[in-house]
Short mmCIF file of C-alpha atoms in Angstrom, two decimals:
data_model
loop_
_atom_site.label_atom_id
_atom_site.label_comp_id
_atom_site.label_asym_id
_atom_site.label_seq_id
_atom_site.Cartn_x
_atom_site.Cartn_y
_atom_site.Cartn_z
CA UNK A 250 53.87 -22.66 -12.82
CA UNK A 251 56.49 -22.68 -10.13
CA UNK A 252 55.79 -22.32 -6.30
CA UNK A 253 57.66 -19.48 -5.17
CA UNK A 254 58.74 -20.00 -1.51
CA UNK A 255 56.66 -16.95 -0.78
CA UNK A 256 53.59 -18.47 -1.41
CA UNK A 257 54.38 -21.68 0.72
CA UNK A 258 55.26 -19.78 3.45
CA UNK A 259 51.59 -17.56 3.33
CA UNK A 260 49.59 -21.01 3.44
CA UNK A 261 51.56 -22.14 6.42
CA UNK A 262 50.80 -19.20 8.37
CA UNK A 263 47.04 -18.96 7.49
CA UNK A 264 46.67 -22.85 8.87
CA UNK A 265 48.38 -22.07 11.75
CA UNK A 266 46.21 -18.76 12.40
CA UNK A 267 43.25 -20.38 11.44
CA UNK A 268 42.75 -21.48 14.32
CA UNK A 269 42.54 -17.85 16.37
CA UNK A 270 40.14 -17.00 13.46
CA UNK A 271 36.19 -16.98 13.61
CA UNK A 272 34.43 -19.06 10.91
CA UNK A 273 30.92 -19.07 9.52
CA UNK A 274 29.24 -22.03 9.71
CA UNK A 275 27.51 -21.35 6.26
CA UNK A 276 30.04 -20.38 3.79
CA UNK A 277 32.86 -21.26 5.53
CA UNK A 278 34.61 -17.75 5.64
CA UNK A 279 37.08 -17.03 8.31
CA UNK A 280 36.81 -13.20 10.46
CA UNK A 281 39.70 -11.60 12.20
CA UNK A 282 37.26 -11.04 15.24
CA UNK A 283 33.74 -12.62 16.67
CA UNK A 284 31.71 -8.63 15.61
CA UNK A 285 32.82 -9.00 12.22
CA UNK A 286 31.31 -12.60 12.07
CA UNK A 287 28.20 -11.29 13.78
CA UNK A 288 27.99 -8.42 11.05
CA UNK A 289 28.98 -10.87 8.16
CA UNK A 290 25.89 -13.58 9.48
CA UNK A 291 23.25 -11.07 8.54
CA UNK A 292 24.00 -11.94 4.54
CA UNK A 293 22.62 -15.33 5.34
CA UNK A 294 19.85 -14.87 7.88
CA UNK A 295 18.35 -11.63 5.41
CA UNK A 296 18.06 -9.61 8.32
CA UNK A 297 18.24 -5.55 8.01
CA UNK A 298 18.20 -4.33 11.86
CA UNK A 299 19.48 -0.61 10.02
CA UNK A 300 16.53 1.70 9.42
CA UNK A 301 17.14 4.95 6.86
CA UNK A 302 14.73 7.21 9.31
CA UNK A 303 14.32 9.13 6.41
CA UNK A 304 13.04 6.68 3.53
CA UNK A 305 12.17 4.11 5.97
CA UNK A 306 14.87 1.64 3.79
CA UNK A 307 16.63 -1.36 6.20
CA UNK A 308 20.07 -2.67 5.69
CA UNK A 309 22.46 -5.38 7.13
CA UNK A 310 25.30 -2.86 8.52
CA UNK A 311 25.37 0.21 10.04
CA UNK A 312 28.19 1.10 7.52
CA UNK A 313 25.85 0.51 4.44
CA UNK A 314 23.32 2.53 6.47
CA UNK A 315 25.82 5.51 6.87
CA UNK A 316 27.10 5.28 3.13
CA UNK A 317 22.84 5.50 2.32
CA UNK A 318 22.62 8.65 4.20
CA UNK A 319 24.49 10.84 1.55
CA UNK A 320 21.37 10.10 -0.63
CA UNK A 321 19.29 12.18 1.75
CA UNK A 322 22.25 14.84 2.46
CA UNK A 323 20.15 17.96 0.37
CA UNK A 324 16.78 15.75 0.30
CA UNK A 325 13.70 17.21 1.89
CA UNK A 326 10.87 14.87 0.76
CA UNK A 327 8.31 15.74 3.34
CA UNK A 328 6.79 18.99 2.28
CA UNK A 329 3.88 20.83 4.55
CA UNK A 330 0.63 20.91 1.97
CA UNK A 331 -0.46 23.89 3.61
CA UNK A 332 3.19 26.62 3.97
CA UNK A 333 5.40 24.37 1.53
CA UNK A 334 8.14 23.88 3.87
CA UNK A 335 9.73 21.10 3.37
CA UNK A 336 11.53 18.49 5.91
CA UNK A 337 13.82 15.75 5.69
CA UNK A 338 12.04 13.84 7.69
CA UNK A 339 8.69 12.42 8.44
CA UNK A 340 8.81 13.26 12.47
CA UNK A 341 10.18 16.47 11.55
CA UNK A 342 7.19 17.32 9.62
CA UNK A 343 4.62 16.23 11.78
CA UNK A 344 6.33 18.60 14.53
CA UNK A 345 5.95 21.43 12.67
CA UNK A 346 2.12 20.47 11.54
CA UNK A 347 1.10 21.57 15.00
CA UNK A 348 1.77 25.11 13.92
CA UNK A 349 -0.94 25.15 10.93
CA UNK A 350 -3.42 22.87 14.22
CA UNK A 351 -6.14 25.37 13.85
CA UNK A 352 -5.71 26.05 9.97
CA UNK A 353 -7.88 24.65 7.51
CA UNK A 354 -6.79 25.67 4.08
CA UNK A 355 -8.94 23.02 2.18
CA UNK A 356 -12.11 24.14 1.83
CA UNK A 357 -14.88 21.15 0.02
CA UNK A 358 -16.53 23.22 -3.13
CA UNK A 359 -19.69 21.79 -2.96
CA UNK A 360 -20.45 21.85 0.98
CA UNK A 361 -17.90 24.02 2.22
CA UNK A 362 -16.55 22.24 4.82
CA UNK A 363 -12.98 22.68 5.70
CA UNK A 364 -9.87 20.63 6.04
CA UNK A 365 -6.03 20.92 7.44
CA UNK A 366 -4.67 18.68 4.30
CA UNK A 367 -5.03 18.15 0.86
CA UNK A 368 -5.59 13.91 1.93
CA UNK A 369 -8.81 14.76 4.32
CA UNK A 370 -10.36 17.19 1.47
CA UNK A 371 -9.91 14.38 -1.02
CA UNK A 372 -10.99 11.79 1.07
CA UNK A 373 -14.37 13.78 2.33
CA UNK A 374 -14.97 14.35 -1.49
CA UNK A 375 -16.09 10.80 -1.99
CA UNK A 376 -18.65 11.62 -0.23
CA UNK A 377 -20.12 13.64 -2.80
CA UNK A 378 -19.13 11.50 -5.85
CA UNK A 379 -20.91 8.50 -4.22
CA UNK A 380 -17.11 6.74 -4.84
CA UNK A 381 -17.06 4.09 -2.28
CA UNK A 382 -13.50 2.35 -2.76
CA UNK A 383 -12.88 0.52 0.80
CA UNK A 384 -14.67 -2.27 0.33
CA UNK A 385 -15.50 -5.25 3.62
CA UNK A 386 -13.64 -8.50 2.88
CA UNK A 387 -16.25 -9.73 4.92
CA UNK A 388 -19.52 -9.03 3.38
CA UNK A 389 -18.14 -7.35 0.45
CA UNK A 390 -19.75 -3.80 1.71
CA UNK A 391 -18.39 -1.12 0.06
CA UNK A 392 -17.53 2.58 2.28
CA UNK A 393 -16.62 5.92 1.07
CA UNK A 394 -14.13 5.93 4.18
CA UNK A 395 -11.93 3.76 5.52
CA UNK A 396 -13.03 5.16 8.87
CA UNK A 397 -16.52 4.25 8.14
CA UNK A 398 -15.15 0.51 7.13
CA UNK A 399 -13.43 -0.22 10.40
CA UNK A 400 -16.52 0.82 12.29
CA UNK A 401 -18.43 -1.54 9.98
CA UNK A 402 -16.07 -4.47 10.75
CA UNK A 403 -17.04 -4.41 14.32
CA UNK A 404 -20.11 -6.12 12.76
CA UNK A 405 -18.04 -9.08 12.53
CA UNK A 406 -15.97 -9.37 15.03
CA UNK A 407 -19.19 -8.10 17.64
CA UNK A 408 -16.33 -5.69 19.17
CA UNK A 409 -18.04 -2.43 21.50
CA UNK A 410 -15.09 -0.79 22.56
CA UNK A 411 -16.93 2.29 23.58
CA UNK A 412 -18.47 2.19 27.49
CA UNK A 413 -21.52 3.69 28.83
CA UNK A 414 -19.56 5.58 31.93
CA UNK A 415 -22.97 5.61 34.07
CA UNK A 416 -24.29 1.95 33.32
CA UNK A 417 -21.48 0.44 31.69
CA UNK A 418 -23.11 -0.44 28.65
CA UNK A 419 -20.96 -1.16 25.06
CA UNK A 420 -21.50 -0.31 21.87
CA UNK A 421 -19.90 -0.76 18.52
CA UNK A 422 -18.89 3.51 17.38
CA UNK A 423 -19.01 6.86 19.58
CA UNK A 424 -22.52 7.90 17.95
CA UNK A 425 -24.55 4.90 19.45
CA UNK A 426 -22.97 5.46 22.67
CA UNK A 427 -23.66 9.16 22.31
CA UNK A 428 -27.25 8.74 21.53
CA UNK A 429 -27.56 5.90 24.23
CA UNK A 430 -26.54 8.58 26.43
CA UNK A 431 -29.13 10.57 26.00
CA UNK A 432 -31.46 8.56 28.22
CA UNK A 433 -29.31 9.12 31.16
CA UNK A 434 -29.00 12.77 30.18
CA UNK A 435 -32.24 13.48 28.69
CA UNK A 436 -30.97 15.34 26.07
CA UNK A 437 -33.03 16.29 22.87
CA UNK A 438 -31.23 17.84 20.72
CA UNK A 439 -33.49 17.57 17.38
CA UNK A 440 -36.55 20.00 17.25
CA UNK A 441 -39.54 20.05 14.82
CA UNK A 442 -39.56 23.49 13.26
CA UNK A 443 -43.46 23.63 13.23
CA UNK A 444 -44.39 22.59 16.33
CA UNK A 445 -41.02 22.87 18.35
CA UNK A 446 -41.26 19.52 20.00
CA UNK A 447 -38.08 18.00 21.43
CA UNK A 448 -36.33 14.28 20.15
CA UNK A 449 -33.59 12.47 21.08
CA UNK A 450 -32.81 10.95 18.09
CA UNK A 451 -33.12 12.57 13.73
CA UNK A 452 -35.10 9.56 13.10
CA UNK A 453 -37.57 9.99 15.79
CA UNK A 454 -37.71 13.53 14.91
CA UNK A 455 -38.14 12.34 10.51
CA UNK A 456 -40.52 10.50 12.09
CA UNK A 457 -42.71 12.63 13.74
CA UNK A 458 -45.75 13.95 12.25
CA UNK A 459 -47.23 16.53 13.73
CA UNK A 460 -51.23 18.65 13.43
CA UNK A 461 -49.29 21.37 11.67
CA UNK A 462 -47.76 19.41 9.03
CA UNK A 463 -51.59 17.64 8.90
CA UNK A 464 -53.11 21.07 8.26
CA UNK A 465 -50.52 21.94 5.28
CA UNK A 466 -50.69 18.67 3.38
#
């Protein structure tokens, strides 16, 4: 086809205003300014510095981020397990949690022991089922709670994060540094119901075998 003068005249003025334009090094597009070439570089490099505070979901430009939002305009996704309110967002949520603190709607069936969510009732259940899902990638040791697992990885790793405040001594969880403490304290806190002596630790106390459980066996 023919080459209207129109279209000679465009490619002449985009070579001579190349130059005053900003190119990527990658794909070789040219930018009217050096932000839009910064914005347009995160294609390449993958990175997402935009975070959706509500879904947690990252993107390239603050523009995609903003056109994401309307998603979430009537969304409330976080939902209180013990009033039903519900929140848009996660901090949100957690704000208003401190109202139910002392509330403990979720009471175990079998033991009766109480919870403030629906997740610590479910997770103290496997207790009872004898479910042990968190498992040690260690020593292949299997826990009911991941809690329990994390204290049983100090094992490993020989970590005592918890300090004896009078002699400085470390241990590996809070209840061998609370019975340790005993011997500073002198504390006995388990009593034989026949006899009424003092222990320091259940075990001493399962132990223990006193003249009036001799007399009834």
């Amino acid at each position: 086809g023919n080459i209207t003068q129109e279209t000679i005249l465009k490619d002449h003025q985009l070579v001579q205003s190349s130059d005053k334009l900003f190119r990527c090094q990658i794909c070789q597009k040219l930018f009217a300014d050096a932000p839009c070439l910064k914005r347009h570089k995160l294609i390449h490099t993958g990175e997402n510095p935009f975070k959706c505070q509500v879904c947690q979901r990252e993107f390239a430009r603050i523009d995609y981020l903003k056109k994401h939002m309307f998603v979430h305009k009537y969304e409330k996704p976080f939902e209180c397990q013990i009033c039903l309110k519900a929140f848009k967002m996660a901090s949100a949520l957690k704000t208003h949690q401190v109202v139910h603190r002392d509330v403990k709607p979720f009471k175990c069936q079998i033991c009766q022991k109480a919870y403030t969510s629906g997740c610590s009732l479910k997770a103290h259940q496997l207790i009872h089922t004898g479910e042990k899902p968190f498992t040690c990638q260690i020593c292949q040791k299997a826990f009911a709670a991941v809690s329990t697992l994390n204290r049983h990885k100090r094992v490993h790793t020989g970590d005592k994060p918890f300090d004896c405040q009078i002699c400085q001594k470390a241990f590996a969880s809070s209840e061998s540094l609370k019975r340790h403490e005993r011997s500073h304290t002198g504390e006995k806190p388990f009593w034989c119901q026949i006899c009424h002596k003092a222990f320091t630790r259940s075990s001493i106390l399962k132990a223990h075998n006193c003249g009036n459980k001799r007399k009834e066996t």
